[in-house]
XYZ file of C-alpha atoms in Angstrom:
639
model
C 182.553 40.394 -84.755
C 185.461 38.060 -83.735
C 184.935 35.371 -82.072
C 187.001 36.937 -78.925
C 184.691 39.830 -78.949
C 181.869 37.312 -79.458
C 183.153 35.134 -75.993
C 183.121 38.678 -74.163
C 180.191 40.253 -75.454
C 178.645 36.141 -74.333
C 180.380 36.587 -70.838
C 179.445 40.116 -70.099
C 175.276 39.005 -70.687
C 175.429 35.669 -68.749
C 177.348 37.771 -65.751
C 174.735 40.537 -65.811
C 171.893 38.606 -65.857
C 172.891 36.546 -63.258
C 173.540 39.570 -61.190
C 170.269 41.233 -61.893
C 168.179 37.946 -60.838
C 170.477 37.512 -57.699
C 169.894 41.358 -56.528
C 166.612 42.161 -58.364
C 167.985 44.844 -60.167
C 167.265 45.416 -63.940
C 169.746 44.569 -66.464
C 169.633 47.626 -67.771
C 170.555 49.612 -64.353
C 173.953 47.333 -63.637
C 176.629 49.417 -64.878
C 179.658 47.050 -65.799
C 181.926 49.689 -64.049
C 180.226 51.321 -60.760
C 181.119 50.214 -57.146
C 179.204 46.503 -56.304
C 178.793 47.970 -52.469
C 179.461 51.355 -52.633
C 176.686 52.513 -55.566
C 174.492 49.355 -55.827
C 174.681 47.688 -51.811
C 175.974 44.382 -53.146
C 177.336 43.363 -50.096
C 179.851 40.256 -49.721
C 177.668 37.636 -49.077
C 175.281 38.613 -52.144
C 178.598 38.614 -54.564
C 179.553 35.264 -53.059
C 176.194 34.210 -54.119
C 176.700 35.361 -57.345
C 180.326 34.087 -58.115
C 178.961 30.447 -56.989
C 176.105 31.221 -59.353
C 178.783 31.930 -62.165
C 180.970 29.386 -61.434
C 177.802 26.475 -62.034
C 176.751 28.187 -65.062
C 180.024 28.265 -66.864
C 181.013 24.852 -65.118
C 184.020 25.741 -64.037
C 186.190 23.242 -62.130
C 187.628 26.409 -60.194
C 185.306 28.013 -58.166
C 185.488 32.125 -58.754
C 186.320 33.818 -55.902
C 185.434 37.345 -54.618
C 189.129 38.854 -54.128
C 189.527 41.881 -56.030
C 186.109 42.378 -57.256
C 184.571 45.456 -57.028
C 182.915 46.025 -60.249
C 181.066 43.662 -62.750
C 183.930 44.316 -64.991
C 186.337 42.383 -62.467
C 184.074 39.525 -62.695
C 184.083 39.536 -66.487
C 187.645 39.961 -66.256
C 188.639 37.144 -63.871
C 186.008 34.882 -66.580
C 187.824 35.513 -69.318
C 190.886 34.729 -67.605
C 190.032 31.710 -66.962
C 189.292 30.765 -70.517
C 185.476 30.706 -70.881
C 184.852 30.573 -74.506
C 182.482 31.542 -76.611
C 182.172 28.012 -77.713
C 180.943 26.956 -74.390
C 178.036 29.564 -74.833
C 177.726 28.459 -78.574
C 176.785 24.739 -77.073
C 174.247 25.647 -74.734
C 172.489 28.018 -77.462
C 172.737 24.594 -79.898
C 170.431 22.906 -77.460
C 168.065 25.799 -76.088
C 164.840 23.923 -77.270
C 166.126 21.241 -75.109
C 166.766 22.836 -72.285
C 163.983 24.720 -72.488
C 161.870 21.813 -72.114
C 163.342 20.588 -69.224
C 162.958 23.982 -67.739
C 159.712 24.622 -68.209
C 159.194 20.532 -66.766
C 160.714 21.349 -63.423
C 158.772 24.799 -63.504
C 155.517 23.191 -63.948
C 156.212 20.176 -61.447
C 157.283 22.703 -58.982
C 154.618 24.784 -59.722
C 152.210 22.133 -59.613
C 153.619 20.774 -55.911
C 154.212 24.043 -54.093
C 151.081 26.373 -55.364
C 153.412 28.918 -57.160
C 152.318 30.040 -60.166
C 155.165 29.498 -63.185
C 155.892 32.826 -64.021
C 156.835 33.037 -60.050
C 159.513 31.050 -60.140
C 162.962 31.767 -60.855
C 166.094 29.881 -61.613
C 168.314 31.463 -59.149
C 165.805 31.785 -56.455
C 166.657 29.313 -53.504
C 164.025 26.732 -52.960
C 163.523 26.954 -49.359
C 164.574 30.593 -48.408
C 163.149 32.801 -51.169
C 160.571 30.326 -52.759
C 159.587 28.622 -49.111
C 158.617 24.891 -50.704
C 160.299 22.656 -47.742
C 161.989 19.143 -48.286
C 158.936 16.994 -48.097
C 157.157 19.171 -51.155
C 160.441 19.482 -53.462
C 160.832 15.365 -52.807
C 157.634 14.826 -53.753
C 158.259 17.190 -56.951
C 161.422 15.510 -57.875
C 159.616 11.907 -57.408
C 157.133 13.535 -60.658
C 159.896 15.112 -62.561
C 162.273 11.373 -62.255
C 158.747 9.833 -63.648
C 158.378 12.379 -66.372
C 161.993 11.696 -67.702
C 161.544 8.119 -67.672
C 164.670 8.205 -65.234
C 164.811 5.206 -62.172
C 162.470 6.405 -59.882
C 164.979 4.944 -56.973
C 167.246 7.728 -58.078
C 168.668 9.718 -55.571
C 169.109 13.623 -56.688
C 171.647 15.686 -54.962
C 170.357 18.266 -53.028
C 169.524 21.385 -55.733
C 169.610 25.230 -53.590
C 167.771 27.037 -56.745
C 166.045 25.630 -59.676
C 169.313 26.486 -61.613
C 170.467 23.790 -59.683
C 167.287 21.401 -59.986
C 168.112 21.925 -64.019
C 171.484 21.457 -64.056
C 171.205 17.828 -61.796
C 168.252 16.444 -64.324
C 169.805 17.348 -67.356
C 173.206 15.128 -66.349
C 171.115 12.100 -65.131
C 168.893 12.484 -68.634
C 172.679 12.318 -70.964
C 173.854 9.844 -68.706
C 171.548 7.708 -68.224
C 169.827 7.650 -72.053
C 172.395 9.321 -73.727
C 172.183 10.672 -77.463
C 169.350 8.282 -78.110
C 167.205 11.101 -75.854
C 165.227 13.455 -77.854
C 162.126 15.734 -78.789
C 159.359 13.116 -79.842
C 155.756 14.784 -80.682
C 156.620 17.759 -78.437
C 157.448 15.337 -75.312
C 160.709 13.374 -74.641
C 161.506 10.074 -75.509
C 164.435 7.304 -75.858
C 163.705 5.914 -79.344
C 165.509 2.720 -77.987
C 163.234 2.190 -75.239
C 160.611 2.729 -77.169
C 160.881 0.077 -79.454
C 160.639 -2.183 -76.564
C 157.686 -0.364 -74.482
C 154.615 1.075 -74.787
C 154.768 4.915 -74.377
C 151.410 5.034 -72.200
C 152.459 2.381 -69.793
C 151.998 2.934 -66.100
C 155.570 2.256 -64.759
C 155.196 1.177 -60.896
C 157.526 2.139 -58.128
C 157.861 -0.754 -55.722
C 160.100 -0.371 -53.195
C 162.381 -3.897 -52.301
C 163.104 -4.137 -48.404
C 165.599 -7.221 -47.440
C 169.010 -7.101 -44.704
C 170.386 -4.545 -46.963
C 167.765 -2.026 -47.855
C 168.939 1.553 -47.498
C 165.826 3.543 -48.085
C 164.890 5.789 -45.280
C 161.396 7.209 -44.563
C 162.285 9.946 -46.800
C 161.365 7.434 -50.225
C 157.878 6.997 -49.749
C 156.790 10.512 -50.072
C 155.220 11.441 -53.599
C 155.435 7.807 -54.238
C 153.373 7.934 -57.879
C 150.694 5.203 -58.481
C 147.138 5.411 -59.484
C 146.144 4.093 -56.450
C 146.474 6.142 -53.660
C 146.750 3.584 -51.086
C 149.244 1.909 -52.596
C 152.317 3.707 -50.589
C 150.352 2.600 -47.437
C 151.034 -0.852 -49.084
C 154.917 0.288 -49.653
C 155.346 1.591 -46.933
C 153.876 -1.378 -44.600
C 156.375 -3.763 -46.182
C 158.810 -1.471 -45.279
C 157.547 -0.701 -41.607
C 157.191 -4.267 -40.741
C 160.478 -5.609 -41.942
C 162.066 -2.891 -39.517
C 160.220 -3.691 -36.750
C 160.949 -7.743 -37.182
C 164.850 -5.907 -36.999
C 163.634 -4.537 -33.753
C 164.765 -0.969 -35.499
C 161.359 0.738 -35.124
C 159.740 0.673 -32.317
C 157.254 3.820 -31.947
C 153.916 4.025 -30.126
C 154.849 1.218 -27.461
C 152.200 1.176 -24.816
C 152.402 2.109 -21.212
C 151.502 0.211 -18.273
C 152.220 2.250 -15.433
C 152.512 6.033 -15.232
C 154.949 8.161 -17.075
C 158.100 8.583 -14.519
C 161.560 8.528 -14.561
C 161.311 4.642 -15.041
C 158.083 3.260 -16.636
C 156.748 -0.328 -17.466
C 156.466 -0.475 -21.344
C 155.075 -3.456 -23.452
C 157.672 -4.315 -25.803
C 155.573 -5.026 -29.297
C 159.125 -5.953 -30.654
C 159.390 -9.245 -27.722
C 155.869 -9.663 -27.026
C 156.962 -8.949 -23.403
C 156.178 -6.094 -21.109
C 159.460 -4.856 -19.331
C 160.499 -1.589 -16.743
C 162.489 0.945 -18.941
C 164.686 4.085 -17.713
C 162.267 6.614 -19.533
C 164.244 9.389 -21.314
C 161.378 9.820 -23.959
C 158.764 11.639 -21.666
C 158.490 15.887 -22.046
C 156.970 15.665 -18.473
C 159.976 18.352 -17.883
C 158.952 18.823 -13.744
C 157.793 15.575 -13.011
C 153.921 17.486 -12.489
C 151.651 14.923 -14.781
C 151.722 12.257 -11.658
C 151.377 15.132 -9.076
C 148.433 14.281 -6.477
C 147.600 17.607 -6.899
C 147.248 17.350 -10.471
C 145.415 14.341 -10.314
C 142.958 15.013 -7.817
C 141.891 18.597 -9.445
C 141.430 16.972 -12.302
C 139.103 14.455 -10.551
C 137.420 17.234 -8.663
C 136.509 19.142 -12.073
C 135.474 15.875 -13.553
C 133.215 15.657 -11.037
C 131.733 19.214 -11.424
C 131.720 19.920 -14.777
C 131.468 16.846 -16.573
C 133.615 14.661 -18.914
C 134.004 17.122 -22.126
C 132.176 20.252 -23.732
C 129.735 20.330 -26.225
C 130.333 23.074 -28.414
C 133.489 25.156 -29.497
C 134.383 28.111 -27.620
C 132.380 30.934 -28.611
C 129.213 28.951 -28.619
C 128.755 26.707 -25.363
C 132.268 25.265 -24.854
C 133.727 28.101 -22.746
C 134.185 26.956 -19.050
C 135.005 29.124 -15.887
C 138.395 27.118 -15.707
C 138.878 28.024 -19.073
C 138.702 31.468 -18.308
C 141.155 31.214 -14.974
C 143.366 29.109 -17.346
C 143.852 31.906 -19.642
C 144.378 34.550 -16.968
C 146.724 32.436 -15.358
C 148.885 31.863 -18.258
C 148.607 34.827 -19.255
C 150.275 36.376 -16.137
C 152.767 33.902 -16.229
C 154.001 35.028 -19.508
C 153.310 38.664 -18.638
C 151.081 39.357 -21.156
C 147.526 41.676 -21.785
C 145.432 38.328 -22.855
C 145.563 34.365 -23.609
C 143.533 32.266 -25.806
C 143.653 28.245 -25.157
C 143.503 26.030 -28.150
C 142.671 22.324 -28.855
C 146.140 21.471 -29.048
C 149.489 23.536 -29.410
C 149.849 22.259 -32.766
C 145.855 23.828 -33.755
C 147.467 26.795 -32.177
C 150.342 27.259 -34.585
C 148.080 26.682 -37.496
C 145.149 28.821 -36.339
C 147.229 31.771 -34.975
C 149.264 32.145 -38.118
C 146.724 31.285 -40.733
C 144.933 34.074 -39.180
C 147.377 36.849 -38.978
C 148.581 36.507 -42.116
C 147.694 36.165 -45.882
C 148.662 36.305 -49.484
C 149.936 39.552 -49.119
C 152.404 38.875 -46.068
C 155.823 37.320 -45.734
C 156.612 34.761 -42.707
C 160.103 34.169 -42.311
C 160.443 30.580 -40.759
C 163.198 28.506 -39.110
C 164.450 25.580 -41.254
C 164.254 23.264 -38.028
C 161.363 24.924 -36.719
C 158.172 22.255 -35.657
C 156.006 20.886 -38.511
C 152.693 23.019 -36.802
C 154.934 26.270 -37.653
C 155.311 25.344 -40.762
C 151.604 23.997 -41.708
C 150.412 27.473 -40.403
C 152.605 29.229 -42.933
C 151.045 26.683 -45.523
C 147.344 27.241 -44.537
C 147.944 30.774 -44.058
C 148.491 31.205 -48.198
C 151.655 33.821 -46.975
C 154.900 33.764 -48.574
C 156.994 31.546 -46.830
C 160.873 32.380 -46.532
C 162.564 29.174 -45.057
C 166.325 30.827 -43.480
C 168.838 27.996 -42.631
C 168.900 28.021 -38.626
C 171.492 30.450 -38.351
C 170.218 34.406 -37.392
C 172.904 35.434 -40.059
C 170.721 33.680 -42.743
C 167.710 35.416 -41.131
C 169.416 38.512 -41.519
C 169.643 38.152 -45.143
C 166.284 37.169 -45.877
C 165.018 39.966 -44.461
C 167.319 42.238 -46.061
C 166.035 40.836 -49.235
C 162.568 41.989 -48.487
C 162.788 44.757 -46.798
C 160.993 46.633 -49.141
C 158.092 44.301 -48.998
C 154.667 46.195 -49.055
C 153.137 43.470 -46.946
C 153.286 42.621 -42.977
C 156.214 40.513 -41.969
C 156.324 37.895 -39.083
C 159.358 36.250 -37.939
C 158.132 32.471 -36.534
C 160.576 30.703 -34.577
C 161.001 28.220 -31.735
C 162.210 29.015 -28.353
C 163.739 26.034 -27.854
C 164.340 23.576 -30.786
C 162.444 20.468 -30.594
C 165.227 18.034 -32.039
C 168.418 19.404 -31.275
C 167.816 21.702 -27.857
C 169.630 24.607 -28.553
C 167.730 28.301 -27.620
C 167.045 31.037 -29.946
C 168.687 33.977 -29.678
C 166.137 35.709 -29.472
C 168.021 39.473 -28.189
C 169.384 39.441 -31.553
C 166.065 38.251 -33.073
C 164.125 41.354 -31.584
C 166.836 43.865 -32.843
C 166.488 42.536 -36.648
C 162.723 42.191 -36.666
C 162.728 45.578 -34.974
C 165.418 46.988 -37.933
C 162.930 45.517 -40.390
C 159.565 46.172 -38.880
C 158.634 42.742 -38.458
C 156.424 41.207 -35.737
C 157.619 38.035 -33.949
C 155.906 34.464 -32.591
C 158.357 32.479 -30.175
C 156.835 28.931 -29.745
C 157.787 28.166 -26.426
C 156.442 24.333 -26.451
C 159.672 23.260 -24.757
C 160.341 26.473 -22.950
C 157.667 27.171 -20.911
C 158.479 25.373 -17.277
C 162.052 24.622 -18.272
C 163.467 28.625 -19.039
C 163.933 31.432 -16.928
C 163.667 31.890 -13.086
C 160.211 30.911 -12.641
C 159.974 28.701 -15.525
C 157.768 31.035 -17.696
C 159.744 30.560 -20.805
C 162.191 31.797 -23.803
C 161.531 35.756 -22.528
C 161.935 35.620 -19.047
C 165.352 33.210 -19.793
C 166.588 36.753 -21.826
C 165.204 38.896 -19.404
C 162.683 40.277 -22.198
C 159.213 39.474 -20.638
C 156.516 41.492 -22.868
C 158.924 42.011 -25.122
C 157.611 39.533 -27.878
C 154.438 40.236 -29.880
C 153.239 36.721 -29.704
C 154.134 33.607 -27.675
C 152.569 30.830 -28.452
C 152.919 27.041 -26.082
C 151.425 23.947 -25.385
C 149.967 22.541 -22.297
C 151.284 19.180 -23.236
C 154.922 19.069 -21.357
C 156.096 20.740 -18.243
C 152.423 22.006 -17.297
C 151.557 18.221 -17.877
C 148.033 18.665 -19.500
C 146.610 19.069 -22.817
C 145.822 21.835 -25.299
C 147.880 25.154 -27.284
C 147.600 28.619 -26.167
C 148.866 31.766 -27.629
C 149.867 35.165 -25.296
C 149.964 38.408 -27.005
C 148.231 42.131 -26.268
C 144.732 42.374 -25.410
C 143.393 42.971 -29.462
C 145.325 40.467 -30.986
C 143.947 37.948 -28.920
C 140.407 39.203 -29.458
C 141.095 39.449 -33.060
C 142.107 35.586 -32.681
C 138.693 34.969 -30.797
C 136.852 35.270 -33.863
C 139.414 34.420 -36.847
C 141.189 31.587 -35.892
C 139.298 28.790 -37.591
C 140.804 26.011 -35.278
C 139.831 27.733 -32.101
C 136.127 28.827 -33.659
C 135.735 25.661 -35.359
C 136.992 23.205 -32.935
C 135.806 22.068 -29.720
C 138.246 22.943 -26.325
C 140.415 20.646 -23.790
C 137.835 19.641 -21.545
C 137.061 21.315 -18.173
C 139.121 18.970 -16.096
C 142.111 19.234 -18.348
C 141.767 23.054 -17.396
C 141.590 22.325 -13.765
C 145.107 20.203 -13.757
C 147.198 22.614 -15.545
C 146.146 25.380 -13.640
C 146.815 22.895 -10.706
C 150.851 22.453 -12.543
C 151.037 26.593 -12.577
C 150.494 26.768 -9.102
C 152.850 24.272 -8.211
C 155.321 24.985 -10.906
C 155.828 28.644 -8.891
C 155.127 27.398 -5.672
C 157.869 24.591 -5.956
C 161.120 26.337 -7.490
C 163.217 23.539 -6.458
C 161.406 21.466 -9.379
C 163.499 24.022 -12.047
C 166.431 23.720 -10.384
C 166.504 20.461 -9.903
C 165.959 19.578 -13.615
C 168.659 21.888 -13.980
C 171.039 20.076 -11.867
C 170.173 17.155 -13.707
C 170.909 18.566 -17.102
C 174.151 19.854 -16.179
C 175.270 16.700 -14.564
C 174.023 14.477 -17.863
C 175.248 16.849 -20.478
C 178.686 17.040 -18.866
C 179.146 13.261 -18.849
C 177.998 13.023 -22.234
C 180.421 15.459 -23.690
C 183.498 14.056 -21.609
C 182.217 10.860 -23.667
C 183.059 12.515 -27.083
C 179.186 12.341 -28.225
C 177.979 14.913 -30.305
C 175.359 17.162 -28.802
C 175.370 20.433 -31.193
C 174.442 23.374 -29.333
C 171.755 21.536 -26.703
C 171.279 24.050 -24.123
C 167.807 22.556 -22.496
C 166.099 19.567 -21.206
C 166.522 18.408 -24.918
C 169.536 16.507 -25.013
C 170.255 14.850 -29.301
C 172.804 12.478 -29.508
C 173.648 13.060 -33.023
C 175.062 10.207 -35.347
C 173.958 11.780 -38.900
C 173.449 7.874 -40.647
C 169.881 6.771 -40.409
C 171.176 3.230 -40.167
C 173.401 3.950 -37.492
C 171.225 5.773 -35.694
C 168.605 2.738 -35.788
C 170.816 0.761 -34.819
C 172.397 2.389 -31.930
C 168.306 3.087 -31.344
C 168.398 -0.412 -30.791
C 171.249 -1.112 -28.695
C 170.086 1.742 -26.134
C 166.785 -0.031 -26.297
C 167.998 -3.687 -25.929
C 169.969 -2.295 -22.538
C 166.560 -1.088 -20.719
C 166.428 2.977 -21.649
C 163.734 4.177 -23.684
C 164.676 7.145 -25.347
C 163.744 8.748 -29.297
C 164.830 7.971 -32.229
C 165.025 10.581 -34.563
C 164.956 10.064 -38.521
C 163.053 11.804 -41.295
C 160.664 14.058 -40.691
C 161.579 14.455 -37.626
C 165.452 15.515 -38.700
C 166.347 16.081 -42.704
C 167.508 12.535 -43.937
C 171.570 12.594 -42.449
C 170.535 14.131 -39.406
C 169.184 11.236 -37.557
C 169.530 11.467 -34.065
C 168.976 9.744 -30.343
C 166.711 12.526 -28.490
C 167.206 12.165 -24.617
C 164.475 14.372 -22.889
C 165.546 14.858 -18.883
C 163.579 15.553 -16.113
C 163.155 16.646 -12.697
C 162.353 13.287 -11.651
C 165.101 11.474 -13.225
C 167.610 10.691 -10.076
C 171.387 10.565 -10.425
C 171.197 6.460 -10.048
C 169.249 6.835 -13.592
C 171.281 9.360 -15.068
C 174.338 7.097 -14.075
C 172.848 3.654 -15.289
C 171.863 5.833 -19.044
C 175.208 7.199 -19.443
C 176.364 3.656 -18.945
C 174.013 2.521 -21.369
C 174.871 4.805 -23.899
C 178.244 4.130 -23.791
C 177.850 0.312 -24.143
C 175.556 0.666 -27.447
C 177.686 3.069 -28.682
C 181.093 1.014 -28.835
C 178.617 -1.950 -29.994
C 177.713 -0.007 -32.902
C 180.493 1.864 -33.757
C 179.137 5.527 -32.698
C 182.132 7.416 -32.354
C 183.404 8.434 -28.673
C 186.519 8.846 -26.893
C 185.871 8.506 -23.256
C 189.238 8.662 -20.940
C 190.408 7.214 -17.306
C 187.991 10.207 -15.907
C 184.647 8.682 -16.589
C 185.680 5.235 -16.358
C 183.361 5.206 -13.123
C 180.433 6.000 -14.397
C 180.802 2.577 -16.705
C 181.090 0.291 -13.305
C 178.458 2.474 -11.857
């Protein structure tokens, strides 16, 4: 065979292959010269997928485009006009005991971290949307793999979509950082120049430097390796403690005065306790300071006690428990309601229970951390789409064929950046697909629709949803989860749902004062439309400012700034100036993310909402947080 034919026959294999793992098909069933859409449903999204696929395994500077393709002969075509060799092929088969190795390293590590078994895992599967192992479990997997290669655990690795990509980055940093010295040593890698110096079995510790110009984010002291497991606490401390002495971190400051629009804080970072505009409080209607709150909640202290003693089904169960659920229930329009501990033991014992092993829960990217814990505990396949309804779309395409249930998990409103599902379109897909669907309404129940019941009622789609699941927490000003569904999935939940069975309830009183927030939640409308005049009136300011506020469409308002160090320090600017508001950084955003999160309220008056847009201006040009303010709000600086 020439060696032309022998670069074509190489080029025709590698493109097949990489089109049968990208569409599941068999090798053997991809005809070189049948339709891509017409006879096999290859769609354009699925060959863009594959051309980028190409285009990293051939490392080609040009990235292969999808004009003119129609046929896997097109794609070998446009290859071998672009000059891929049979060389190039020739000089990955020269080192396929190498790579092989690596392989099978990152296979095991990422077996090892995310619970898949090895012969799971594929190359060209993406990590978060086909193999569902989110960021914290891959960084933690990549913090073992850096430690297997005897590479710099400090080294940051660029983020890898698919294994393929995992590979690729690790076998760079191994040539470039150890070079042609690297190589097979008693079946395990080695640097025979390193060697000479160390000893092979020695324990190399991680210890993480923090001074004025430390970098690291939050993100660096997960899967920190050391034989001692409390030795990231000690890390981390170090860490914590120089950025509070920068006045950078300042969570879990304690009240000294109730929760309002303006609040009296003691300031850990001055040693001084000091009144703050409070923009940090999910107190969305202003009902957790309500006398009628209160004094129902003193009442049923006074009746029933100051806790349970026993979980639910045993001798925990209250008669406010019971009008709770009823209540809620008929506020969300649903058959039945079952309270939980907490909305977070809701996520994770509603999920865990529905599904299994043999099910597939399609999950939000940016969804909460309960959602995804659920999917964890639950044992389902989790597929992670990127927060986009398109990428949904996709994934569920994928698996349509899927013998197994199917839920759909989403938020109704997104905890860190504000914006609402669209959940219309939602229903139509997981209705295409036969899949059920959970909206966590945590921040839309008492801030969406006309009576402040949440995510459905803002759609017009009450009853629609299978399962909508809230906490008590925010707007309703209590404590505790619940989830609302049909009569037998809540029974079903009764019994199966380890952290309602398990766990003992929110206490009588707590009962008593959210089903004292219900009541006045309906009985006061104003409250919603106030916090709606409110959020208008901020958000508008804001974006005449130039800040960047995504797609916020609720009483969760991000500033986002995307620099961690930025952020903290604009944080701290915001803070210095007297408003208390969040700042965001991994976990709570992906590390570039990082964010200010302004919560508004009903109670917030336009003085306050004046004096923070003020404030946030100020810090801003301190900092260097790009706006570009004009003549038009120069008012609201002198106000």
């Amino acid at each position: 065979m020439s060696e032309q034919a022998q670069s074509h026959h190489a080029i025709t294999n590698v493109t097949i292959k990489t089109f049968a793992t990208l569409t599941e098909y068999a090798p053997e069933q991809l005809d070189t010269t049948s339709h891509l859409e017409n006879d096999f449903g290859i769609d354009s999204i699925a060959l863009a997928e594959v051309m980028a696929a190409l285009t990293k395994e051939f490392a080609l500077e040009t990235p292969l485009t999808t004009q003119g393709v129609e046929t896997i002969s097109d794609v070998i075509g446009k290859l071998s006009a672009l000059g891929v060799q049979i060389a190039a092929q020739n000089a990955k088969e020269t080192s396929s005991v190498d790579v092989d190795w690596l392989k099978s390293q990152v296979y095991e590590v990422v077996s090892e971290f995310s619970g898949y078994a090895t012969s799971d895992l594929n190359d060209h599967a993406e990590i978060e949307s086909d193999l569902g192992i989110d960021s914290i479990t891959i960084v933690s997997a990549q913090g073992e793999l850096l430690k297997r290669l005897n590479l710099p655990e400090s080294t940051t690795l660029a983020t890898a979509k698919t294994l393929a990509e995992l590979h690729a980055t690790l076998d760079a940093l191994v040539k470039s950082h150890h070079g042609d010295a690297w190589q097979f040593e008693g079946g395990a890698r080695a640097n025979n120049a390193e060697a000479a110096t160390e000893e092979s079995n020695e324990e190399k510790v991680h210890t993480i430097e923090v001074g004025d110009g430390d970098t690291r984010t939050m993100r660096d002291f997960v899967g920190l390796q050391h034989p001692d497991l409390f030795h990231k606490a000690r890390e981390f401390k170090t860490f914590y403690e120089r950025k509070k002495e920068q006045q950078l971190f300042w969570y879990g400051m304690p009240l000294e005065t109730p929760c309002k629009n303006r609040a009296v804080i003691f300031d850990e970072t001055t040693g001084q306790s000091r009144e703050f505009l409070m923009f940090g409080s999910n107190s969305y209607l202003g009902l957790s300071n309500h006398p009628e709150v209160i004094a129902a909640i003193q009442d049923a202290a006074g009746s029933f006690g100051a806790t349970n003693t026993g979980c639910r089904i045993i001798a925990g169960s209250n008669v406010l428990h019971l009008e709770l659920e009823r209540k809620l229930a008929k506020l969300k329009g649903r058959e039945g309601c079952i309270v939980y501990p907490s909305g977070y033991s809701a996520n994770l014992g509603c999920i865990s229970a529905l599904t299994g092993k043999n099910d597939i829960v399609f999950t939000d990217a940016i969804n909460h951390m309960s959602i995804q814990d659920g999917i964890k505990l639950s044992g389902a396949q989790r597929k992670i789409y990127n927060h986009s309804l398109t990428s949904l779309e996709k994934s569920l395409a994928k698996y349509a064929d899927h013998p197994g249930g199917k839920l759909i998990v989403t938020d109704g409103v997104f905890s860190m950046h504000g914006d609402v599902v669209d959940l219309p379109r939602l229903m139509k897909l997981a209705e295409r697909y036969g899949a059920r669907v959970l909206v966590d309404d945590a921040h839309s129940t008492g801030v969406l629709g006309k009576t402040g019941s949440g995510t459905t009622e803002h759609f017009n789609m009450k009853g629609q949803v299978d399962i909508e699941l809230g906490t008590m927490s925010k707007a309703l000003s209590g404590l505790g989860g619940f989830v609302c569904a049909d009569g037998d999935v809540v029974d079903f939940l009764r019994f199966y749902s380890n952290s309602y069975v398990f766990a003992a309830t929110i206490p009588a009183h707590v009962a008593a004062g959210v089903i004292a927030s219900i009541d006045i939640m309906l009985r006061e409308p104003e409250r919603l439309t106030q916090l709606w005049d409110n959020i208008y009136y901020f958000r508008t300011m804001l974006l005449q400012a130039g800040f960047d506020l995504e797609n916020s469409d609720s009483a969760i308002v991000p500033i986002v700034v995307g620099d961690d160090a930025k952020t903290l320090a604009f944080g701290r600017a915001v803070r210095a100036r007297g408003m208390y508001c969040q700042t965001v950084v991994f976990p709570g955003v992906s590390v570039g993310d990082a964010r200010l999160r302004i919560s508004i309220t009903s109670e917030h008056t336009k003085q306050d909402l004046d004096e923070a847009y003020a404030i946030l201006v100020e810090a801003a040009l301190e900092v260097g947080v790009p706006i570009s303010f004009g003549s038009a709000n120069s008012h609201q600086l002198k106000a």
